[in-house]
Short mmCIF file of C-alpha atoms in Angstrom, two decimals:
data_model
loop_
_atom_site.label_atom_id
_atom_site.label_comp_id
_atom_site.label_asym_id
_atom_site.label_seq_id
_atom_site.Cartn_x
_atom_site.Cartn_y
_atom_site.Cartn_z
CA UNK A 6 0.00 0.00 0.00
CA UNK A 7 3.24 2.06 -0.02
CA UNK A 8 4.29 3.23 -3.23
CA UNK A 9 7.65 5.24 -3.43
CA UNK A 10 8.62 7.32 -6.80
CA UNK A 11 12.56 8.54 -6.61
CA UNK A 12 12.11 11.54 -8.47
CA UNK A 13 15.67 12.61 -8.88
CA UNK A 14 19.12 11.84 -7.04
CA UNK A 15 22.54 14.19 -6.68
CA UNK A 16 25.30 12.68 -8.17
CA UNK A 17 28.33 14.50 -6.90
CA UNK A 18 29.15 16.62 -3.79
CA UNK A 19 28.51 16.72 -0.74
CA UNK A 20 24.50 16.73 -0.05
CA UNK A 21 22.22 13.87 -1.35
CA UNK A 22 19.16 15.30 -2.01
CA UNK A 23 16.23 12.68 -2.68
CA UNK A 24 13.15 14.06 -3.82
CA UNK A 25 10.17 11.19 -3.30
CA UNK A 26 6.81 11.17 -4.46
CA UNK A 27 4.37 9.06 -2.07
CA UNK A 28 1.43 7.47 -2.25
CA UNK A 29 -0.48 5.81 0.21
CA UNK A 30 -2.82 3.41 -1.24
CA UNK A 31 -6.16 1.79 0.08
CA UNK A 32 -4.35 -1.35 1.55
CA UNK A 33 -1.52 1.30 3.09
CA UNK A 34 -0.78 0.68 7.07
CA UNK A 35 0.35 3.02 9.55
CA UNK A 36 4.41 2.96 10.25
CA UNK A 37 6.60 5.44 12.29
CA UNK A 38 9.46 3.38 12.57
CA UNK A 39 11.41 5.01 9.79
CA UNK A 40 14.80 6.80 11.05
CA UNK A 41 17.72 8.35 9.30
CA UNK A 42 20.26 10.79 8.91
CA UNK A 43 19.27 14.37 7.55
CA UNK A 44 16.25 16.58 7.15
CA UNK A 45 13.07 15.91 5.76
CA UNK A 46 10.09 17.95 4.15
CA UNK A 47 6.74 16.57 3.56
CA UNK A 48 4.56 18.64 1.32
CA UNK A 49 0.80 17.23 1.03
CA UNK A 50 -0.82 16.86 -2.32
CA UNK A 51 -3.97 14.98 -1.40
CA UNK A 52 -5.66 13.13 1.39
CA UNK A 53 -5.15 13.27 5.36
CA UNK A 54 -3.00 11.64 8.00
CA UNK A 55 -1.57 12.06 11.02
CA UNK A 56 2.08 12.03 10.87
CA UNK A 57 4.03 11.05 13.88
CA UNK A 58 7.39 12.61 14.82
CA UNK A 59 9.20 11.63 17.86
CA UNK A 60 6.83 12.27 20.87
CA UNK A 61 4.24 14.14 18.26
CA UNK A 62 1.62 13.66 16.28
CA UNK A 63 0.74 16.38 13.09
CA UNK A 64 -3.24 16.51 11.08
CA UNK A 65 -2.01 16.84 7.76
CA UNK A 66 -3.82 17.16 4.25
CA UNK A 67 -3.69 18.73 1.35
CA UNK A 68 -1.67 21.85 1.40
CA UNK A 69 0.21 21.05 4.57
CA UNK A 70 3.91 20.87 4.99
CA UNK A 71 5.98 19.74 7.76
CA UNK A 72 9.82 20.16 7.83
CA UNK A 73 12.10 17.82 10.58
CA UNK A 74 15.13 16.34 11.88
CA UNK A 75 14.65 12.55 10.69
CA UNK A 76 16.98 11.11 12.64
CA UNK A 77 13.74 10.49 15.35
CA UNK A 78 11.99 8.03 14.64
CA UNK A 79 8.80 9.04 12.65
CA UNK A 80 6.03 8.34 9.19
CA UNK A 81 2.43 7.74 8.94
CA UNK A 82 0.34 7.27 12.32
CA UNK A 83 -3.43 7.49 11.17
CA UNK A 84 -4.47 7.32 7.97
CA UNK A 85 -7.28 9.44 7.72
CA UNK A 86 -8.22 10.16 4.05
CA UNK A 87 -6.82 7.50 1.40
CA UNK A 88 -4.90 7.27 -0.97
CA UNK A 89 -3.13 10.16 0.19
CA UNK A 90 0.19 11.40 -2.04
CA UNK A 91 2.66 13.61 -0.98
CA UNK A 92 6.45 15.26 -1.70
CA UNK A 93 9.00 13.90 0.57
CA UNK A 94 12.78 15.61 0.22
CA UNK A 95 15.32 13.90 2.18
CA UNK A 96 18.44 16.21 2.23
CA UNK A 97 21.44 14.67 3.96
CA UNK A 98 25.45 14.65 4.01
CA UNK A 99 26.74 12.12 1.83
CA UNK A 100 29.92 11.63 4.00
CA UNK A 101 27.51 11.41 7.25
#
């Protein structure tokens, strides 16, 4: 129920920045276990969740952004309107 489009990757230097579109289909389950180095922006395109970051949960649809540290553990919680799609950028030091 997770579908993940790379939409581009750096090549060279320092910062990898992966762009992601993601959908979250009918059969999609809640998971916050995802952790890793960098930031992350999510930028809604349609649907609702709740998004849990560390000790916090964010109502977000379409319109809604959220910008973090991803090295806590966070992703989906509640899946509120589906299928829900949204922009994830993961921006992190390649050397990290």
């Amino acid at each position: 129920g997770h579908v993940y489009q790379l939409l581009g990757a750096t090549l060279r230097g320092d910062m990898v920045v992966e762009p992601y579109l993601i959908t979250l289909n009918a059969d999609a389950v809640p998971y916050t276990g995802f952790q890793h180095e960098g930031l992350e922006f999510i930028y809604m395109l349609t649907g609702a969740l709740s998004y849990r970051h560390g000790n916090h949960s964010y109502e977000l649809s379409a319109g809604d952004s959220l910008l973090f540290d991803s090295g806590a553990l966070h992703g989906p919680e509640a899946l509120e309107s589906l299928p829900a799609t949204f922009l994830s950028i993961i921006v992190y030091n390649r050397s990290a």
